[in-house]
């Protein structure tokens, strides 16, 4: 899965940008591993932003 991590020590911010979701059937494993990474890294605050499918594909009613 294509990911990028951006970190600013000065502002005490770290961003993990994912360009796509986990492989089908692997969401639970991904969530467990992400939680373990967050705990191990000692982050004090985590915000998860999500979106629906690509707005380019207009098949879903929620994307209109």
GROMACS .gro file of C-alpha atoms in nm:
model
   64
    1UNK     CA    1   0.000   0.000   0.000
    2UNK     CA    2   0.150   0.337  -0.095
    3UNK     CA    3   0.210   0.548   0.219
    4UNK     CA    4   0.409   0.857   0.308
    5UNK     CA    5   0.506   0.984   0.653
    6UNK     CA    6   0.566   1.354   0.719
    7UNK     CA    7   0.712   1.469   1.052
    8UNK     CA    8   0.770   1.813   1.203
    9UNK     CA    9   0.962   1.803   1.533
   10UNK     CA   10   0.914   2.179   1.571
   11UNK     CA   11   0.533   2.157   1.557
   12UNK     CA   12   0.521   1.811   1.714
   13UNK     CA   13   0.311   1.670   1.430
   14UNK     CA   14   0.336   1.350   1.230
   15UNK     CA   15   0.116   1.265   0.932
   16UNK     CA   16   0.069   0.925   0.773
   17UNK     CA   17  -0.084   0.965   0.427
   18UNK     CA   18  -0.226   0.657   0.261
   19UNK     CA   19  -0.314   0.672  -0.105
   20UNK     CA   20  -0.532   0.362  -0.090
   21UNK     CA   21  -0.690   0.133   0.165
   22UNK     CA   22  -0.557  -0.199   0.290
   23UNK     CA   23  -0.584  -0.509   0.075
   24UNK     CA   24  -0.934  -0.659   0.074
   25UNK     CA   25  -0.988  -0.876   0.381
   26UNK     CA   26  -0.695  -0.721   0.568
   27UNK     CA   27  -0.865  -0.424   0.738
   28UNK     CA   28  -0.866  -0.583   1.087
   29UNK     CA   29  -0.497  -0.675   1.062
   30UNK     CA   30  -0.413  -0.324   0.939
   31UNK     CA   31  -0.604  -0.163   1.228
   32UNK     CA   32  -0.435  -0.387   1.485
   33UNK     CA   33  -0.089  -0.311   1.344
   34UNK     CA   34  -0.161   0.063   1.322
   35UNK     CA   35  -0.274   0.066   1.687
   36UNK     CA   36   0.039  -0.121   1.792
   37UNK     CA   37   0.256   0.128   1.597
   38UNK     CA   38   0.082   0.427   1.761
   39UNK     CA   39   0.126   0.283   2.111
   40UNK     CA   40   0.489   0.184   2.050
   41UNK     CA   41   0.571   0.529   1.908
   42UNK     CA   42   0.419   0.707   2.208
   43UNK     CA   43   0.190   0.948   2.023
   44UNK     CA   44  -0.016   1.154   2.267
   45UNK     CA   45  -0.299   1.229   2.026
   46UNK     CA   46  -0.419   1.055   1.710
   47UNK     CA   47  -0.679   1.178   1.461
   48UNK     CA   48  -0.801   0.952   1.182
   49UNK     CA   49  -0.957   1.119   0.880
   50UNK     CA   50  -1.144   0.904   0.630
   51UNK     CA   51  -1.322   0.952   0.302
   52UNK     CA   52  -1.549   0.758   0.072
   53UNK     CA   53  -1.436   0.617  -0.258
   54UNK     CA   54  -1.275   0.841  -0.517
   55UNK     CA   55  -1.506   1.128  -0.614
   56UNK     CA   56  -1.405   1.062  -0.975
   57UNK     CA   57  -1.613   0.744  -0.965
   58UNK     CA   58  -1.971   0.858  -0.927
   59UNK     CA   59  -2.143   0.519  -0.900
   60UNK     CA   60  -2.213   0.557  -0.527
   61UNK     CA   61  -2.490   0.795  -0.423
   62UNK     CA   62  -2.271   0.926  -0.137
   63UNK     CA   63  -2.013   1.050  -0.391
   64UNK     CA   64  -2.254   1.282  -0.572
   0.00000   0.00000   0.00000
